[in-house]
Backbone as numpy.savetxt, mean C-alpha at the origin, in Angstrom:
# Nx Ny Nz CAx CAy CAz Cx Cy Cz
-7.45 -1.88 31.40 -7.74 -2.44 30.10 -7.47 -3.94 30.13
-8.39 -4.72 29.61 -8.24 -6.17 29.58 -7.17 -6.57 28.57
-6.40 -7.56 28.93 -5.35 -8.04 28.05 -5.96 -8.73 26.83
-5.41 -8.43 25.66 -5.88 -9.02 24.41 -5.14 -10.33 24.14
-5.75 -11.25 23.36 -5.05 -12.50 23.04 -3.92 -12.27 22.03
-2.96 -13.16 22.05 -1.86 -13.14 21.10 -2.38 -13.63 19.75
-1.98 -12.97 18.68 -2.33 -13.40 17.33 -1.04 -13.86 16.67
-1.00 -15.10 16.21 0.19 -15.65 15.56 -0.25 -16.40 14.30
0.38 -16.08 13.18 0.03 -16.69 11.90 1.32 -17.17 11.24
1.37 -18.47 10.91 2.59 -19.06 10.36 2.98 -18.50 8.99
2.03 -18.29 8.10 2.30 -17.81 6.75 1.17 -16.89 6.32
1.41 -15.60 6.38 0.33 -14.65 6.10 -0.10 -14.64 4.64
0.70 -15.23 3.75 0.27 -15.31 2.35 -0.76 -16.42 2.14
-1.00 -17.24 3.18 -2.00 -18.31 3.09 -3.18 -18.04 4.02
-3.37 -16.80 4.38 -4.46 -16.41 5.28 -5.81 -16.55 4.57
-6.86 -16.32 5.31 -8.22 -16.40 4.78 -8.57 -15.09 4.06
-8.25 -15.02 2.77 -8.46 -13.81 1.98 -9.92 -13.68 1.54
-10.40 -12.45 1.52 -11.73 -12.12 1.04 -11.56 -11.15 -0.14
-12.33 -11.34 -1.18 -12.23 -10.48 -2.36 -12.76 -9.08 -2.04
-11.97 -8.06 -2.40 -12.39 -6.66 -2.23 -12.93 -6.10 -3.54
-12.35 -6.52 -4.63 -12.75 -6.17 -6.00 -11.97 -7.13 -6.90
-12.28 -7.21 -8.19 -11.54 -8.14 -9.05 -10.03 -7.89 -8.98
-9.27 -8.93 -8.69 -7.82 -8.84 -8.65 -7.24 -8.36 -7.33
-8.08 -8.11 -6.32 -7.60 -7.58 -5.03 -8.31 -8.30 -3.89
-7.50 -8.98 -3.06 -8.03 -9.72 -1.92 -7.38 -9.21 -0.64
-8.14 -9.26 0.46 -7.65 -8.76 1.76 -7.91 -9.80 2.83
-6.92 -9.98 3.71 -7.07 -10.84 4.88 -6.72 -10.01 6.11
-7.69 -9.80 6.99 -7.45 -9.04 8.21 -6.75 -9.97 9.21
-5.60 -9.51 9.70 -4.81 -10.29 10.65 -5.22 -9.99 12.09
-5.49 -8.70 12.34 -5.80 -8.25 13.70 -6.57 -6.95 13.60
-7.56 -6.80 14.47 -8.32 -5.54 14.47 -8.87 -5.28 15.86
-8.68 -4.05 16.32 -9.38 -3.53 17.48 -9.57 -2.05 17.21
-10.09 -1.29 18.14 -10.41 0.11 17.88 -9.27 0.93 17.31
-8.08 0.89 17.93 -7.04 1.80 17.46 -6.31 1.37 16.19
-6.35 0.09 15.84 -5.50 -0.35 14.73 -6.12 -1.55 14.00
-5.85 -1.62 12.71 -6.17 -2.81 11.93 -4.92 -3.18 11.15
-4.55 -4.45 11.16 -3.45 -4.94 10.33 -4.01 -6.01 9.40
-3.53 -5.98 8.16 -4.06 -6.87 7.14 -3.00 -7.16 6.09
-3.26 -8.18 5.27 -2.43 -8.50 4.13 -3.29 -8.40 2.89
-2.75 -7.79 1.84 -3.42 -7.72 0.56 -2.69 -8.60 -0.45
-3.47 -9.30 -1.26 -2.95 -10.07 -2.39 -3.43 -9.34 -3.64
-2.47 -8.96 -4.50 -2.78 -8.15 -5.67 -2.41 -8.92 -6.93
-3.39 -9.19 -7.78 -3.17 -9.90 -9.03 -2.37 -9.03 -10.00
-1.69 -9.66 -10.96 -0.97 -8.88 -11.97 -1.90 -7.87 -12.66
-1.40 -6.63 -12.79 -2.17 -5.59 -13.46 -3.31 -5.02 -12.64
-3.40 -5.38 -11.37 -4.50 -4.92 -10.53 -3.94 -4.04 -9.41
-4.82 -3.58 -8.52 -4.35 -2.77 -7.42 -5.46 -2.12 -6.63
-5.05 -1.19 -5.79 -5.96 -0.39 -4.96 -6.11 0.95 -5.66
-7.32 1.35 -6.03 -7.50 2.61 -6.77 -7.11 3.85 -5.98
-6.94 4.95 -6.70 -6.55 6.24 -6.09 -7.55 6.64 -5.02
-6.98 7.06 -3.87 -7.82 7.47 -2.75 -6.96 8.22 -1.74
-7.61 8.69 -0.69 -6.90 9.23 0.47 -7.71 8.89 1.71
-7.08 9.09 2.85 -7.75 8.93 4.14 -7.62 10.26 4.86
-8.69 10.73 5.47 -8.65 12.04 6.11 -7.95 12.02 7.47
-7.97 10.87 8.17 -7.39 10.82 9.52 -6.50 9.61 9.76
-6.29 8.78 8.77 -5.65 7.48 8.97 -4.33 7.38 8.22
-3.30 6.88 8.89 -2.04 6.50 8.24 -2.21 5.13 7.61
-1.59 4.92 6.45 -1.40 3.59 5.87 0.08 3.28 6.02
0.39 2.21 6.73 1.77 1.77 6.93 1.94 0.50 6.10
2.76 0.55 5.05 2.96 -0.55 4.11 4.29 -1.25 4.35
4.30 -2.58 4.23 5.53 -3.37 4.20 5.36 -4.38 3.07
6.32 -4.41 2.15 6.28 -5.37 1.04 6.57 -6.78 1.53
5.82 -7.74 1.00 6.03 -9.15 1.37 6.56 -9.96 0.20
5.88 -9.89 -0.95 6.27 -10.68 -2.11 5.92 -9.89 -3.37
6.80 -9.97 -4.37 6.56 -9.28 -5.64 6.88 -7.80 -5.55
6.54 -7.09 -6.62 6.79 -5.65 -6.72 5.45 -4.93 -6.84
5.31 -3.88 -6.07 4.13 -3.01 -6.15 4.60 -1.57 -6.31
3.84 -0.79 -7.06 4.13 0.62 -7.21 3.10 1.40 -6.39
3.61 2.28 -5.54 2.73 3.17 -4.77 2.95 4.57 -5.31
1.95 5.10 -6.00 1.99 6.48 -6.49 1.31 7.36 -5.45
1.87 8.57 -5.28 1.29 9.46 -4.27 1.44 10.92 -4.67
0.51 11.74 -4.18 0.53 13.19 -4.33 0.17 13.81 -2.99
1.00 14.73 -2.55 0.71 15.40 -1.29 1.34 16.77 -1.26
1.13 17.50 -0.19 1.66 18.85 -0.04 3.18 18.86 -0.03
3.81 17.74 0.34 5.26 17.68 0.43 5.90 16.96 -0.73
5.14 16.74 -1.80 5.73 16.13 -2.99 4.87 15.05 -3.60
5.27 14.68 -4.80 4.60 13.66 -5.58 5.65 12.64 -6.01
5.22 11.41 -6.26 6.19 10.44 -6.74 5.64 9.05 -6.80
6.56 8.13 -7.00 6.22 6.71 -7.06 7.30 5.96 -6.29
6.86 5.10 -5.39 7.76 4.28 -4.58 7.55 2.83 -4.96
8.64 2.10 -5.19 8.56 0.68 -5.49 8.61 -0.10 -4.18
7.50 -0.73 -3.85 7.40 -1.52 -2.62 7.81 -2.95 -2.95
8.99 -3.32 -2.50 9.55 -4.66 -2.72 9.53 -5.42 -1.39
9.79 -6.71 -1.40 9.81 -7.45 -0.13 10.77 -6.80 0.88
10.25 -6.52 2.06 11.03 -5.91 3.12 11.03 -4.40 3.11
10.50 -3.76 2.07 10.47 -2.30 1.98 9.30 -1.76 2.82
9.44 -0.51 3.25 8.49 0.14 4.15 8.07 1.48 3.56
6.80 1.83 3.72 6.29 3.14 3.29 5.18 3.57 4.25
5.28 4.78 4.79 4.24 5.33 5.67 3.53 6.45 4.91
2.25 6.27 4.67 1.43 7.24 3.92 0.59 8.03 4.92
0.90 9.32 5.12 0.16 10.12 6.10 -1.26 10.42 5.65
-2.12 10.80 6.59 -3.47 11.23 6.23 -3.42 12.39 5.23
-4.39 12.41 4.31 -4.50 13.49 3.36 -3.69 13.34 2.09
-2.81 12.35 2.01 -1.99 12.14 0.82 -2.74 11.21 -0.14
-2.94 11.67 -1.37 -3.58 10.84 -2.39 -2.60 9.71 -2.76
-3.12 8.50 -2.91 -2.24 7.39 -3.28 -3.00 6.25 -3.92
-2.25 5.41 -4.62 -2.77 4.19 -5.21 -1.69 3.14 -5.15
-2.09 1.87 -5.20 -1.15 0.75 -5.19 -1.43 -0.06 -6.45
-0.36 -0.42 -7.17 -0.51 -1.10 -8.46 0.54 -2.21 -8.60
0.11 -3.37 -9.12 1.02 -4.47 -9.42 1.33 -4.43 -10.91
2.54 -4.00 -11.31 2.87 -3.87 -12.72 3.24 -5.18 -13.41
3.34 -6.25 -12.66 3.75 -7.53 -13.24 2.71 -8.07 -14.21
3.19 -8.76 -15.21 2.30 -9.41 -16.17 1.86 -10.79 -15.68
2.62 -11.37 -14.74 2.31 -12.76 -14.37 2.55 -13.13 -12.90
2.93 -12.18 -12.04 3.24 -12.51 -10.65 2.33 -11.77 -9.67
1.69 -12.53 -8.78 0.94 -11.89 -7.69 1.91 -11.15 -6.79
1.42 -10.13 -6.11 2.21 -9.40 -5.13 1.43 -9.33 -3.83
2.15 -9.27 -2.71 1.53 -9.20 -1.39 2.15 -8.05 -0.61
1.31 -7.36 0.16 1.83 -6.37 1.09 1.05 -6.42 2.39
1.76 -6.08 3.46 1.18 -5.98 4.80 0.86 -4.52 5.02
-0.28 -4.24 5.64 -0.67 -2.85 5.90 -1.23 -2.72 7.30
-0.93 -1.59 7.91 -1.53 -1.22 9.19 -2.28 0.08 8.96
-3.55 0.12 9.32 -4.34 1.36 9.30 -4.37 1.86 10.74
-3.81 3.06 10.93 -3.75 3.59 12.29 -4.02 5.10 12.28
-4.94 5.56 13.06 -5.89 4.77 13.85 -6.97 4.19 12.93
-7.49 3.04 13.29 -8.54 2.43 12.47 -9.89 3.04 12.77
-10.07 3.52 13.99 -11.32 4.22 14.32 -11.42 5.45 13.43
-12.57 5.64 12.80 -12.74 6.76 11.89 -12.16 6.52 10.51
-11.85 5.25 10.17 -11.30 4.92 8.87 -12.23 5.40 7.76
-11.66 6.02 6.74 -12.42 6.39 5.55 -11.58 6.13 4.31
-12.23 5.90 3.20 -11.60 5.65 1.90 -12.27 6.63 0.94
-11.55 7.71 0.60 -12.12 8.77 -0.21 -11.53 8.69 -1.62
-12.31 8.27 -2.63 -11.79 8.22 -4.00 -11.39 9.62 -4.47
-10.25 9.70 -5.18 -9.73 10.99 -5.66 -9.09 10.78 -7.03
-8.77 11.89 -7.67 -7.99 11.88 -8.91 -6.64 12.54 -8.62
-5.60 12.12 -9.34 -4.31 12.79 -9.25 -4.38 14.08 -10.07
-3.72 15.13 -9.59 -3.64 16.39 -10.33 -2.33 16.51 -11.07
-1.26 15.90 -10.55 0.07 16.10 -11.12 0.69 14.82 -11.67
0.26 13.68 -11.21 0.83 12.41 -11.65 -0.08 11.73 -12.66
0.56 10.95 -13.51 -0.22 10.05 -14.36 -0.55 8.84 -13.50
-1.81 8.49 -13.45 -2.21 7.31 -12.68 -1.76 6.07 -13.41
-1.75 4.95 -12.72 -1.46 3.68 -13.37 -2.55 3.41 -14.40
-2.34 2.42 -15.22 -3.36 2.06 -16.22 -4.36 1.08 -15.64
-4.36 0.96 -14.32 -5.27 0.06 -13.62 -6.70 0.56 -13.75
-7.59 -0.34 -14.10 -9.02 -0.04 -14.21 -9.72 -0.73 -13.05
-10.13 0.01 -11.99 -10.72 -0.63 -10.81 -11.97 -1.44 -11.13
-12.71 -1.03 -12.14 -13.93 -1.77 -12.49 -13.60 -3.13 -13.08
-12.55 -3.18 -13.92 -12.17 -4.43 -14.57 -11.26 -5.26 -13.68
-10.57 -4.62 -12.73 -9.66 -5.34 -11.84 -8.32 -5.65 -12.48
-7.97 -4.94 -13.57 -6.69 -5.19 -14.22 -6.28 -3.95 -15.00
-5.06 -3.99 -15.54 -4.57 -2.88 -16.34 -5.41 -2.77 -17.61
-5.59 -1.54 -18.09 -6.39 -1.34 -19.29 -5.65 -1.76 -20.54
-4.32 -1.84 -20.48 -3.53 -2.31 -21.61 -2.52 -3.31 -21.10
-2.61 -4.60 -21.49 -1.71 -5.59 -20.93 -0.25 -5.35 -21.29
0.05 -4.57 -22.31 1.44 -4.35 -22.70 2.09 -3.20 -21.94
1.33 -2.49 -21.11 1.85 -1.33 -20.42 2.07 -1.63 -18.95
3.19 -1.12 -18.42 3.46 -1.30 -17.00 2.79 -0.24 -16.16
2.36 0.88 -16.75 1.68 1.93 -16.00 2.60 2.79 -15.16
3.90 2.76 -15.40 4.83 3.56 -14.61 4.62 5.04 -14.86
4.65 5.81 -13.81 4.42 7.25 -13.93 5.67 7.99 -14.36
6.85 7.40 -14.21 8.06 8.08 -14.60 8.65 8.94 -13.50
7.95 9.07 -12.39 8.47 9.83 -11.25 8.77 8.85 -10.12
10.03 8.71 -9.79 10.40 7.78 -8.73 10.99 8.58 -7.59
10.38 8.46 -6.44 10.87 9.18 -5.26 12.08 8.46 -4.70
13.06 9.22 -4.24 14.26 8.63 -3.67 14.03 8.40 -2.18
12.99 7.61 -1.88 12.58 7.38 -0.50 13.61 6.56 0.26
14.24 5.58 -0.42 15.25 4.76 0.26 16.36 5.62 0.84
16.90 6.54 0.04 18.00 7.36 0.50 17.57 8.23 1.68
16.41 8.84 1.60 15.91 9.68 2.68 15.70 8.84 3.94
15.06 7.67 3.79 14.78 6.81 4.94 16.06 6.32 5.57
17.02 5.88 4.73 18.27 5.36 5.27 19.05 6.45 6.00
19.06 7.67 5.45 19.74 8.78 6.12 19.07 9.08 7.46
17.74 9.10 7.49 17.02 9.37 8.74 17.33 8.29 9.77
17.39 7.02 9.35 17.70 5.94 10.28 19.13 6.06 10.81
20.09 6.41 9.92 21.48 6.58 10.38 21.57 7.73 11.36
20.89 8.85 11.05 20.91 10.01 11.96 20.32 9.67 13.31
19.21 8.91 13.31 18.58 8.51 14.57 19.50 7.59 15.36
20.21 6.68 14.68 21.13 5.76 15.36 22.30 6.52 15.94
22.77 7.55 15.23 23.87 8.37 15.73 23.46 9.14 16.98
22.19 9.55 17.04 21.70 10.32 18.19 21.46 9.44 19.42
21.31 8.12 19.20 20.98 7.21 20.31 22.18 6.93 21.18
């Protein structure tokens, strides 16, 4: 296999963003067959609409601002607050959406789609969760006074931290 070039970006929040829909911009940092990494800029009250991927993981890392990731899957439903430095791995088949509840602050997140080959974006509806008040057609929340919180917050930090401590103990 031929060696690939190094990709280095000083400030990913100043990358060359392309509009995906009103209030949502994407900048691809790196892409080849097995993986795509990108940064999303999400305007206040906007987000990525409900969907799932049949074969692809979404690996999220918060960069700036607060984002809510709502999800429904066979192993549970909930909402995770993606803050700067936070991590969330969304397996294939899990319904999810990303929403910026802020009234005035943009939010950024880094994402890896793996594997990128065979990537699909399948629009879905939640069966058990209340979706955010985000209107994908308008690119913003349907009611500016509402944060769109579902009221279900997953205790992902505690589970993740325990798993990391257990793994460190085993090493």
